[in-house]
Coordinates of C-alpha atoms in Angstrom, one line a residue:
X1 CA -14.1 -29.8 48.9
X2 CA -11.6 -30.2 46.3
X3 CA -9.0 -27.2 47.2
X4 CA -10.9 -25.7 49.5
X5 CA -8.8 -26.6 50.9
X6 CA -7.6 -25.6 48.0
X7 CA -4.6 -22.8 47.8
X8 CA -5.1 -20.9 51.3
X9 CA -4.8 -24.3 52.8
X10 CA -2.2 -25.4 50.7
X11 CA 0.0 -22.4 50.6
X12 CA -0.2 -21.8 54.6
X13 CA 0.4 -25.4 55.1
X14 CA 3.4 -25.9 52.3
X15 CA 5.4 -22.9 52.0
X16 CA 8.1 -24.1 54.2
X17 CA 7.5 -27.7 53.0
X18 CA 8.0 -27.0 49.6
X19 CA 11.7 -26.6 48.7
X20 CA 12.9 -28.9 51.2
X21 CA 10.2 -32.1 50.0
X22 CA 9.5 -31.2 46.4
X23 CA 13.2 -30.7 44.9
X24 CA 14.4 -34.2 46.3
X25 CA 11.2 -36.2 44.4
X26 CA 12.1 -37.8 41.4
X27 CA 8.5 -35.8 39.9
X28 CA 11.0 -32.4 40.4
X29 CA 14.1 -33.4 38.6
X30 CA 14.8 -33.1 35.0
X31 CA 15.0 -36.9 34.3
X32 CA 13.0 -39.6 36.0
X33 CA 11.3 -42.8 35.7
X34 CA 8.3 -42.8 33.3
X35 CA 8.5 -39.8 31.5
X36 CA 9.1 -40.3 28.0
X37 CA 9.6 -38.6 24.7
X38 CA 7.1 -38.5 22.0
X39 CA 9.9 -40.6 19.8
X40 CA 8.8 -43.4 22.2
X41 CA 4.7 -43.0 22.1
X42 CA 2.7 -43.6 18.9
X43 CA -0.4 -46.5 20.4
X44 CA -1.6 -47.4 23.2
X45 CA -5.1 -48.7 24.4
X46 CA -6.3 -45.4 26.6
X47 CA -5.2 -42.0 26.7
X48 CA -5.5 -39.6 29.4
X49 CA -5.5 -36.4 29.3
X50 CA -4.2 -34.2 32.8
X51 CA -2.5 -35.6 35.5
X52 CA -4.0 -34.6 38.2
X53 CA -6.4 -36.5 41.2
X54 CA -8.6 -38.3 38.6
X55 CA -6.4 -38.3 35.7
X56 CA -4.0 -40.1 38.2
X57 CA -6.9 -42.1 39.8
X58 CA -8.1 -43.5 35.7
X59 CA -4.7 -44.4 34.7
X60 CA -3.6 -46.3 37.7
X61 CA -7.0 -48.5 37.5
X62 CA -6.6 -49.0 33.9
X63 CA -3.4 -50.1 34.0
X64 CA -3.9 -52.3 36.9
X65 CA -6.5 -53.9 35.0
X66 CA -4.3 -54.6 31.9
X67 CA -4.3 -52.1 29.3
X68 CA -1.9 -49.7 28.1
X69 CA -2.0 -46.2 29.2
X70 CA -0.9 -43.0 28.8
X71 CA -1.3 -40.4 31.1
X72 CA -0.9 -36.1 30.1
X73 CA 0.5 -33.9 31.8
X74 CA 0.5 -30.1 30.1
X75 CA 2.7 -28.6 32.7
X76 CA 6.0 -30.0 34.2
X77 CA 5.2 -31.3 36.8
X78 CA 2.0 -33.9 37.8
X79 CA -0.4 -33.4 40.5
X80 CA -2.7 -30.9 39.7
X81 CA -5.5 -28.9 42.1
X82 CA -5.1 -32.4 43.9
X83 CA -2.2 -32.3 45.1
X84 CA -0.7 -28.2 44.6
X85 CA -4.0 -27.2 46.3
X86 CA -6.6 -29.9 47.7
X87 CA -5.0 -31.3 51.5
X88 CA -7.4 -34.2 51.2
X89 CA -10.8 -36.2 49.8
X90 CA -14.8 -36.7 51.5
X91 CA -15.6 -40.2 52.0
X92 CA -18.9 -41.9 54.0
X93 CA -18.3 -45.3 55.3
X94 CA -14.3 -46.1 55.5
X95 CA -12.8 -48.4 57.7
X96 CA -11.6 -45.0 59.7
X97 CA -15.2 -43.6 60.1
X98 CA -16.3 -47.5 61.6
X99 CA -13.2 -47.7 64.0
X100 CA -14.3 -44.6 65.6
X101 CA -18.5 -45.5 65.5
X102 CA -19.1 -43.0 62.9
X103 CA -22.7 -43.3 62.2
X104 CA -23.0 -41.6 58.8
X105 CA -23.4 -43.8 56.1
X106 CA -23.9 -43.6 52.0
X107 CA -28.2 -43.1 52.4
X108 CA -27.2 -40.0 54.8
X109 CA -24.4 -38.6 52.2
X110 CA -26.8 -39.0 49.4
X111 CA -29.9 -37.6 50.8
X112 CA -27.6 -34.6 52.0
X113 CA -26.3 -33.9 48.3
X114 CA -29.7 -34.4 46.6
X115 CA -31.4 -32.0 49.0
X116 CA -28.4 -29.8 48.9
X117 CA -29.2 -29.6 45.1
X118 CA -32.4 -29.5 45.2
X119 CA -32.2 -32.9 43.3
X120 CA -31.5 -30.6 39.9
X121 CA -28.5 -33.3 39.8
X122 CA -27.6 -36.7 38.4
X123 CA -28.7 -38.8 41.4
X124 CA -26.9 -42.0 39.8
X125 CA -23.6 -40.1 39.7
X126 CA -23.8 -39.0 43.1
X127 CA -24.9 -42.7 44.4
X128 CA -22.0 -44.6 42.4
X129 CA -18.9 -41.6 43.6
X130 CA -20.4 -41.8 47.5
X131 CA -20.8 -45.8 47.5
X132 CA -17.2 -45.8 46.0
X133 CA -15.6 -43.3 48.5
X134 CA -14.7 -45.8 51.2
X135 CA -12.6 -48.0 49.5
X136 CA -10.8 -45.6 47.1
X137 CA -9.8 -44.4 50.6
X138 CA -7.9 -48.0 51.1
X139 CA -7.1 -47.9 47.5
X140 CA -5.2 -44.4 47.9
X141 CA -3.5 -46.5 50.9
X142 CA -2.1 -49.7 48.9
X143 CA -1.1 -47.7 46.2
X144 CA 0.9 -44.8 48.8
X145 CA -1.0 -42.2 49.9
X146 CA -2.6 -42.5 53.1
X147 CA -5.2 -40.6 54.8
X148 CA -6.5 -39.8 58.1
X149 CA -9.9 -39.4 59.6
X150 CA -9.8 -35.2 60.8
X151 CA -11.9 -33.6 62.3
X152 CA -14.3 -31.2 60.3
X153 CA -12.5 -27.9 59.2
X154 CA -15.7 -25.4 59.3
X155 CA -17.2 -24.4 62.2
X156 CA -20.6 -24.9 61.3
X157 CA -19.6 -28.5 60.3
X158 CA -18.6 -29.7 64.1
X159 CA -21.9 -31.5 64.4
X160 CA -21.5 -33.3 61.2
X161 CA -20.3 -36.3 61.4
X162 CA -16.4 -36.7 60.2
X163 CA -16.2 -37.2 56.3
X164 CA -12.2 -35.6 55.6
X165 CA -9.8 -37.8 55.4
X166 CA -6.4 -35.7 55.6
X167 CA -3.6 -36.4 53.0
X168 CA -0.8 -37.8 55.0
X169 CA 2.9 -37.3 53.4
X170 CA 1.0 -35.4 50.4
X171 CA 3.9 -35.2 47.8
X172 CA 5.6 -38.2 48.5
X173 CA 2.8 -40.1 48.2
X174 CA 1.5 -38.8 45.0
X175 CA 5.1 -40.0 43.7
X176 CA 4.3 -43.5 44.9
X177 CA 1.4 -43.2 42.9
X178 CA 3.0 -42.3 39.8
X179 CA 6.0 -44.6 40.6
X180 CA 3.0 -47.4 40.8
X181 CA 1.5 -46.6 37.4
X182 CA 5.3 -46.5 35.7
X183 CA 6.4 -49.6 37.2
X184 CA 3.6 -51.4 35.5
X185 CA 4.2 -49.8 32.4
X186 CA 2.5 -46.8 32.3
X187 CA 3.5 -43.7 30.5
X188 CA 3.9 -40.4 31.6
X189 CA 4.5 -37.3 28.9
X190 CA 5.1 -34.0 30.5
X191 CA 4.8 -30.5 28.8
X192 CA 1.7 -32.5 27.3
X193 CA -2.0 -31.0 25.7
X194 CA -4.9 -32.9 24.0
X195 CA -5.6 -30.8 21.1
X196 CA -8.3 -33.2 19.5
X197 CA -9.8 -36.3 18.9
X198 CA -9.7 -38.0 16.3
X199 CA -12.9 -41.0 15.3
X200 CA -12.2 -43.0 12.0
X201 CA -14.8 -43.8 9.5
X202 CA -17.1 -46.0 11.8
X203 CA -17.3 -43.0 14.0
X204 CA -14.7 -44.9 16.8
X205 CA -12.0 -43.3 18.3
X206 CA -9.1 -44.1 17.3
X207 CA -6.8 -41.6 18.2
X208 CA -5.4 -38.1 20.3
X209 CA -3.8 -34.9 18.4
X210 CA -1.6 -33.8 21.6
X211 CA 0.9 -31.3 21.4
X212 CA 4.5 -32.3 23.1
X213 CA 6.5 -29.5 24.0
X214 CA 5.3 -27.1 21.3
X215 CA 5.4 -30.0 18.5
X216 CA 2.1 -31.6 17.2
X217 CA 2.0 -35.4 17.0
X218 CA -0.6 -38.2 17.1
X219 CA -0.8 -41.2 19.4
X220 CA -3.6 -43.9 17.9
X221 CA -5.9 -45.2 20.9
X222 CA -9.3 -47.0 21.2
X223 CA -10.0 -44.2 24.2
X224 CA -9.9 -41.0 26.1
X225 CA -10.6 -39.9 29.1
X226 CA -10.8 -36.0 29.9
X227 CA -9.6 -35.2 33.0
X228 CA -7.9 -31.7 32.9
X229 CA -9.4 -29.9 35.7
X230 CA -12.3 -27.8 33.7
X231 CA -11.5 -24.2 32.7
X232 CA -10.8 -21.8 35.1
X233 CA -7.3 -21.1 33.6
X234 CA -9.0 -19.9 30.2
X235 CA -10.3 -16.3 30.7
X236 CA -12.4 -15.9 27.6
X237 CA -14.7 -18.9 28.7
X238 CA -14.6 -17.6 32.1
X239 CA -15.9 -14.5 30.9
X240 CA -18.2 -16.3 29.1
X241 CA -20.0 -18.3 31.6
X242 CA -19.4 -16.3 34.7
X243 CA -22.7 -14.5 36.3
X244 CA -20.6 -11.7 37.5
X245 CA -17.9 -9.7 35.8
X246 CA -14.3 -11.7 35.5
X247 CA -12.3 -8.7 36.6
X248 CA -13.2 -9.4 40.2
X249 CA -13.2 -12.8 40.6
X250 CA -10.3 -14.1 42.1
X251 CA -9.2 -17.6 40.9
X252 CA -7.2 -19.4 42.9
X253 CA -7.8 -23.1 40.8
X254 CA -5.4 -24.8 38.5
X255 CA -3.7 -22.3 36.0
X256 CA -3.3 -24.9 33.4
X257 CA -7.1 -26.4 33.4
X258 CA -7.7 -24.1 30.4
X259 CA -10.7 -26.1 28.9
X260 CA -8.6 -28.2 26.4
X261 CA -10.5 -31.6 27.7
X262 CA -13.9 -29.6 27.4
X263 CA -13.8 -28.3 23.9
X264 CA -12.3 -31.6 22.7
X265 CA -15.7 -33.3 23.6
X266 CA -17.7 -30.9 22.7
X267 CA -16.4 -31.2 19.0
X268 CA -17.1 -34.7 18.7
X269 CA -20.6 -34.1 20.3
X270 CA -20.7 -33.8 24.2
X271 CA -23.1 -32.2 25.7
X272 CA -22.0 -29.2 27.5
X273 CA -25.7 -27.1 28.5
X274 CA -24.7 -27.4 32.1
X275 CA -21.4 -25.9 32.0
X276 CA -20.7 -22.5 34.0
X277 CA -20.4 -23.8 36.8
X278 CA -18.2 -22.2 39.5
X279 CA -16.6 -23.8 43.1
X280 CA -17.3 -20.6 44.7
X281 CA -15.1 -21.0 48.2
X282 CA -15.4 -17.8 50.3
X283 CA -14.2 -14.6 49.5
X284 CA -11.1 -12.6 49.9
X285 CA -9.3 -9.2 49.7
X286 CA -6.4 -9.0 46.7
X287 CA -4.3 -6.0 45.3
X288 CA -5.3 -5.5 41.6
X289 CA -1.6 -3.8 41.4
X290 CA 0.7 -6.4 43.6
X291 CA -0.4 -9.7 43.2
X292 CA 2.0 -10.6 46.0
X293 CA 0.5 -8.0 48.4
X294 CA -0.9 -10.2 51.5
X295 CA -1.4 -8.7 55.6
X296 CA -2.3 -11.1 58.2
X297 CA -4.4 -8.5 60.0
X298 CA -6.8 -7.6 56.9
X299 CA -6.9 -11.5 55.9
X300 CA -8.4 -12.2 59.4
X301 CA -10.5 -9.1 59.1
X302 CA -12.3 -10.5 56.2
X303 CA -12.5 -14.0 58.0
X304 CA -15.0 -12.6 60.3
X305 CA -18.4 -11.6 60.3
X306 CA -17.9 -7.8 60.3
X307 CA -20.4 -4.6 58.7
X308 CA -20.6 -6.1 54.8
X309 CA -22.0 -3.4 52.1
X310 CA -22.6 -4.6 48.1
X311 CA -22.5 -2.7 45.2
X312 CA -26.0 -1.2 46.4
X313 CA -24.9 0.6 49.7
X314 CA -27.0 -2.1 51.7
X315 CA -26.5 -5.1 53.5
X316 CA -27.1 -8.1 51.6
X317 CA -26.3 -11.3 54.2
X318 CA -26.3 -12.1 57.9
X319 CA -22.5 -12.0 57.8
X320 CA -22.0 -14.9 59.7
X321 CA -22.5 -16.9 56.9
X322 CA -18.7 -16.2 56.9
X323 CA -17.9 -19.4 58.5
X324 CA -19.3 -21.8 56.0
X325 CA -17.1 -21.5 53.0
X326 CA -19.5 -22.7 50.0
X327 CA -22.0 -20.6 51.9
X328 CA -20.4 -17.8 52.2
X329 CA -19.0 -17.8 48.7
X330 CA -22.5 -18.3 47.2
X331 CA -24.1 -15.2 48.8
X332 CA -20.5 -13.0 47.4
X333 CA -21.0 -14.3 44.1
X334 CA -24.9 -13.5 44.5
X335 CA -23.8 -10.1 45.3
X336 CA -22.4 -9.5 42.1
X337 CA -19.0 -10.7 43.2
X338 CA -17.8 -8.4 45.8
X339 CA -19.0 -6.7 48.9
X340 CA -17.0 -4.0 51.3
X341 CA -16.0 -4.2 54.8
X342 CA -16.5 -1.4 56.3
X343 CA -14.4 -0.6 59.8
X344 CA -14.2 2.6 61.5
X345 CA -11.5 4.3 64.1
X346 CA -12.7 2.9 67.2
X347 CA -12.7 -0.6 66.0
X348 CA -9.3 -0.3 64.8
X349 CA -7.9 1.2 68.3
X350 CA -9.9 -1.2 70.0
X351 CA -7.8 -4.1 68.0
X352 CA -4.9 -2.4 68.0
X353 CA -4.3 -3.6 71.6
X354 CA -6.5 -5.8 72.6
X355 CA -8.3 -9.6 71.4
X356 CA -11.8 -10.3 70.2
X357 CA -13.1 -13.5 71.5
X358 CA -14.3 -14.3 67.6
X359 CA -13.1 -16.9 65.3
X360 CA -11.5 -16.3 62.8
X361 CA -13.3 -18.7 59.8
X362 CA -10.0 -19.9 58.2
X363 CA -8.7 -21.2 61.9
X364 CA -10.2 -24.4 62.4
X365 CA -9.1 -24.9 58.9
X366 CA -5.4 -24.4 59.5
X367 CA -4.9 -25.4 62.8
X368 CA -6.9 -28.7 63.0
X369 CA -4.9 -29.8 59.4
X370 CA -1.6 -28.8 61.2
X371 CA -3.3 -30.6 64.8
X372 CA -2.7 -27.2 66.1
X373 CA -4.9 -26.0 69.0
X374 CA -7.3 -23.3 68.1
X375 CA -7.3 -20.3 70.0
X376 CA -10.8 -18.8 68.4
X377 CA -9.7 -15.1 69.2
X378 CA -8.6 -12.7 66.6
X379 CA -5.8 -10.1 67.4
X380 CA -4.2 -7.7 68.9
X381 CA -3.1 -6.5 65.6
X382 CA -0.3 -3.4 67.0
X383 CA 0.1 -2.6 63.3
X384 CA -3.2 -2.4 62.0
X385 CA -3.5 1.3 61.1
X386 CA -0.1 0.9 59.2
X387 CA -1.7 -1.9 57.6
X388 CA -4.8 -0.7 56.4
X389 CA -2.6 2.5 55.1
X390 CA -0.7 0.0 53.0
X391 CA -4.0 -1.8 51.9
X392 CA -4.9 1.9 51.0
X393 CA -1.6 2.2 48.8
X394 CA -2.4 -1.0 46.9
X395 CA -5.9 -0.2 45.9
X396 CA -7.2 -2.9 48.4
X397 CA -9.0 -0.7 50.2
X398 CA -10.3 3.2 50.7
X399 CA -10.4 5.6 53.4
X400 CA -12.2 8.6 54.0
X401 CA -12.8 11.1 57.1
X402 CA -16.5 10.9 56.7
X403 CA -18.7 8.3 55.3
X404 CA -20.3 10.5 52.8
X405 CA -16.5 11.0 51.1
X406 CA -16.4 6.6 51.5
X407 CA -19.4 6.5 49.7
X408 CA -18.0 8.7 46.9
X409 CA -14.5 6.8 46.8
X410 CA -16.9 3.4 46.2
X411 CA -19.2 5.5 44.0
X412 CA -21.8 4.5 46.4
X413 CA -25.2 6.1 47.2
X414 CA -23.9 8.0 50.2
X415 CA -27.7 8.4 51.8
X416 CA -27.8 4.6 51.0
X417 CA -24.4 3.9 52.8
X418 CA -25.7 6.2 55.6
X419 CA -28.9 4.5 56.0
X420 CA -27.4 1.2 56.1
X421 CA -25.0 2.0 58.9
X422 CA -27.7 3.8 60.8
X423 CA -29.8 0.7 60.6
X424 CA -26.5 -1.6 61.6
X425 CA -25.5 0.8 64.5
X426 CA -28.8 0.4 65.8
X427 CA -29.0 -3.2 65.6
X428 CA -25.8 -3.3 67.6
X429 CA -27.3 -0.7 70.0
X430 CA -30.3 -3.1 71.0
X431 CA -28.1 -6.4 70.7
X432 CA -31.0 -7.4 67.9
X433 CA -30.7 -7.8 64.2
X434 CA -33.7 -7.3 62.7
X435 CA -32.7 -7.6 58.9
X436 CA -30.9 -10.6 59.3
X437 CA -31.1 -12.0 62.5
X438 CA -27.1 -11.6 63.2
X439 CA -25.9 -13.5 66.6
X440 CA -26.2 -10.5 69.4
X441 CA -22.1 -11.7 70.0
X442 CA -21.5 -9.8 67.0
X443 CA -23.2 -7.5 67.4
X444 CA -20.0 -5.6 69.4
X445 CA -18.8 -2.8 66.9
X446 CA -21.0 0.3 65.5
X447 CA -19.9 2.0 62.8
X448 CA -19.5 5.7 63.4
X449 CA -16.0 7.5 64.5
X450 CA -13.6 8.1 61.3
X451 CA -11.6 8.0 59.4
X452 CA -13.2 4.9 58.3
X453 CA -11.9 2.3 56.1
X454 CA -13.2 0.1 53.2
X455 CA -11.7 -3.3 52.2
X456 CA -12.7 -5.2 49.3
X457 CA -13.9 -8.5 49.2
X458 CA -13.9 -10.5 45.9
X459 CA -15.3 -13.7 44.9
X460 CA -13.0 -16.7 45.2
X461 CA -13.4 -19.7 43.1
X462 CA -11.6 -23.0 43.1
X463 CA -12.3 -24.1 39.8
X464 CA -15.1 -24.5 37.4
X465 CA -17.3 -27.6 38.5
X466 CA -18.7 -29.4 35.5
X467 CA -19.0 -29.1 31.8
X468 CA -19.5 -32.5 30.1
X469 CA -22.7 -34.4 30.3
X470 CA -21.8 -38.2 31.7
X471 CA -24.0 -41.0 32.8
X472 CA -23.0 -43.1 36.0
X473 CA -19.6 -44.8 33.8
X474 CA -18.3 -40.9 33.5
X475 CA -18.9 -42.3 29.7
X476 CA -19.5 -39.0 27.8
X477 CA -23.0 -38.2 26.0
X478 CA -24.6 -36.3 23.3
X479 CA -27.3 -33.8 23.4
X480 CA -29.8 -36.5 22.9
X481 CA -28.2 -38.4 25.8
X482 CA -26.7 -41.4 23.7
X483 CA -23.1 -42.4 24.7
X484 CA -20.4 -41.6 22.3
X485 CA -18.4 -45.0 22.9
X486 CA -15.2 -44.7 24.6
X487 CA -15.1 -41.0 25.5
X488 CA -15.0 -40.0 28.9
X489 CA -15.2 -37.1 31.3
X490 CA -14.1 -36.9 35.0
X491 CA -13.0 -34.5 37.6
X492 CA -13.9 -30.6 37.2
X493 CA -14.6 -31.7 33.3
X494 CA -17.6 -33.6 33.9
X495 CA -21.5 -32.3 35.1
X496 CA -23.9 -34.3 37.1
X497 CA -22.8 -34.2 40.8
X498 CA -23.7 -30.8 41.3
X499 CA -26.6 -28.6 40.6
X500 CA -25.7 -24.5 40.2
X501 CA -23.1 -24.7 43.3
X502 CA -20.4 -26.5 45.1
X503 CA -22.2 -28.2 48.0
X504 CA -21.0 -27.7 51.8
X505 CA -19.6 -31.8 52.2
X506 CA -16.2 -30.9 53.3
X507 CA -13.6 -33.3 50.6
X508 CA -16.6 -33.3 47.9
X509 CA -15.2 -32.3 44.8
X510 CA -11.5 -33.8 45.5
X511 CA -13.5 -37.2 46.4
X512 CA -15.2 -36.8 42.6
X513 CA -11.9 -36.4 41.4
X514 CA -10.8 -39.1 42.6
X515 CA -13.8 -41.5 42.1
X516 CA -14.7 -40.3 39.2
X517 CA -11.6 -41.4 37.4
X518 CA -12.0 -44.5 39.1
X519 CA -15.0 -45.1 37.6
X520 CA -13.7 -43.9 34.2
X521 CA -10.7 -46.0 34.1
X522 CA -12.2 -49.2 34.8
X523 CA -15.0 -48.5 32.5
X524 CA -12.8 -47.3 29.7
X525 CA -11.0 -51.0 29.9
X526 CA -14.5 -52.9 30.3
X527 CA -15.3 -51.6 27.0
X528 CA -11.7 -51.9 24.8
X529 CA -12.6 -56.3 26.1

């Protein structure tokens, strides 16, 4: 899961990390090895566009195998959702899983995704990335970036067998990586786009418009590969292919995947009828005034499987399906995008001073990525009235003495809102859930002495997963399905390995990244001989 592990992950993991490790790399300094200026670049054999996992992963296999490469990079820095967010890559059958007897191999994996997608997927794809997997694991290794075998970061996941292999010394390694592709003559341009590509009159590619630090400029090639990261940075195609209203979706994918790799391949023919896909990854509750706004109590709040209300006044989910990430952001994004938490006095008081043998979803996450011991208990939280008045003052949540005034703060139905909780409070009066068959355990907390609060919860997504139509060679293909010769997709930019959702294989989409360009660099330079 490419980031589930994405940015929560990454920012509770590398905030104290970051100044200390990332301003000594040579990547962070105004001048290093590899980067060059556009005076410098006019041909080379294969361009590639976005530096992040696959971009990274194409350019170093094309270059090992003998052609010249240059590799894109539209922000300052290289890495992408690969490094900035994703802590590590899904793989089925490494030298790691066999040292400890791991019985899962590439049958299981595949059989899991096609089922998962209800085979409305490209079952060569998903075969070549999953048979691949293992040894771009030792591949990572040789070139500087080492894994390890973790355990599995859900809770639902603890009986599946181990698949995430853990980024060890993320940043520096990434550096070797880049270091690696320089030394053999590889070239870097920073502060670069792909603006469009250009064929020549026998319909071949032969070149890239890019723009370099505001400037336009050419560079002829015999290929391109588009790996960019999709579009979640552009908000007028996210508007345009979301199911639910932008507004509250909550992106937390890379800023700069704005699409450019996308529309490039659509104007020289790709196919692009399965794009709109979205890496819904659990849900979460923002400020729409303070983007900065953050409280550890109300995160773990929404991290467990507490009274959830939709846009309807009803219930919509058993909300355990908190704990499974893809799961949980599927039936959010189902729900129109958001859903409220509602909480009422005697909850808070209870939590005020005392802990709640419940887990909180993101803990296994953190602490077993950090080797941390997990505690699964939630609380006290001493501050928690203060907080939620503070969530109150940054439009993150409503409060109300009675739940028919709640109702009208949420322009609810308040005889919907009251039904609901009368149905709820009675499920957790007979320990049963009759709706949706809820766990009696959580069954602890009715909802009925006020003030009572609402928080809410907005759809999260990682990324956009797809757009591109590829065969098995990430080669890119028309709308009749023929290949247009030497034009590739990888990454978030290409369809096929997933149906309408991101699956729940923990590394899945980071482990496409990486495999994907893989694939696309070594079949880039199988066709240029």
């Amino acid at each position: 899961m490419y980031q589930l592990l994405l940015f929560i992950i990454g920012d509770f993991l590398n905030k104290l990390a970051f100044k200390k490790v990332f301003c000594s790399l040579p990547m962070f300094k105004k001048s290093h090895s590899g980067v060059k200026t556009m005076m410098e670049v006019n041909y080379t054999d294969i361009v590639i566009v976005g530096a992040g996992a696959s971009g990274i992963a194409a350019a170093l296999t094309a270059i090992e195998k003998g052609c010249r490469v240059v590799l894109l990079e539209k922000g300052d820095k290289f890495g992408g959702a690969g490094m900035f967010g994703a802590q590590g890559l899904f793989a089925v059958n490494s030298q790691q899983q066999k040292a400890k007897n791991i019985n899962y191999t590439v049958s299981d994996a595949f059989h899991e995704l096609l089922e998962y997608t209800h085979y409305r997927s490209n079952a060569k794809i998903t075969k070549k990335i999953l048979n691949k997997s293992a040894e771009t694991i030792e591949w990572l290794a040789s070139n500087g970036l080492e894994t390890e075998l973790v355990n599995n970061t859900q809770e639902p996941h603890q009986k599946h067998a181990e698949v995430y292999h853990q980024y060890i010394d993320k940043y520096n390694g990434f550096q070797r990586l880049m270091d690696n592709f320089v030394s053999q003559g590889g070239i870097l341009l920073t502060e670069t786009s792909g603006l469009s590509i250009i064929k020549d009159n026998t319909d071949q590619i032969s070149g890239i418009r890019i723009s370099h630090k505001g400037i336009p400029s050419t560079i002829n090639c015999k290929a391109v590969i588009c790996a960019d990261g999709g579009f979640i940075g552009n908000q007028e195609m996210v508007a345009k292919y979301s199911a639910i209203d932008p507004d509250v979706l909550h992106s937390m994918g890379e800023r700069k995947a704005t699409g450019d790799g996308i529309k490039m391949l659509e104007q020289i023919g790709g196919d692009t009828r399965h794009i709109g896909v979205f890496e819904n990854h659990a849900a979460t509750v923002t400020s729409p005034i303070n983007s900065k706004w953050h409280q550890n109590s109300l995160f773990t709040l929404t991290n467990v499987p507490l009274l959830w209300i939709d846009k309807h006044a009803t219930r919509f989910v058993n909300e355990e399906i908190v704990y499974d990430f893809a799961l949980w952001g599927n039936a959010t994004y189902a729900a129109s995008g958001y859903y409220y938490i509602i909480i009422d006095q005697a909850l808070i008081s209870h939590l005020e001073k005392q802990q709640l043998n419940w887990t909180d979803a993101f803990e296994r996450t953190f602490k077993t990525l950090s080797h941390e011991p997990i505690s699964h208990k939630i609380g006290p939280f001493p501050t928690l009235r203060n907080d939620l008045t503070d969530a109150v003052k940054n439009k993150a949540a409503w409060t109300a003495k009675t739940l028919d005034e709640l109702a009208i703060q949420l322009t609810l139905d308040p005889n919907k809102l009251n039904a609901a909780i009368k149905q709820y409070n009675k499920s957790v009066e007979h320990k049963k859930d009759t709706l949706f068959y809820k766990n009696s355990k959580f069954l602890s907390f009715k909802v009925e002495q006020g003030p009572f609060y609402a928080l809410k919860a907005r759809s999260t997504s990682l990324g956009t997963i797809g757009g591109i139509e590829t065969n098995e060679n990430m080669e890119v293909l028309d709308q009749k399905g023929n290949i247009i010769k030497r034009a590739y997709a990888t990454g978030n930019n290409a369809s096929g390995m997933y149906d309408t959702s991101y699956p729940t294989l923990e590394g899945i989409s980071c482990a496409f990244a990486w495999n994907s360009g893989r694939i696309a660099g070594a079949a880039a330079v199988e066709a240029l001989n």
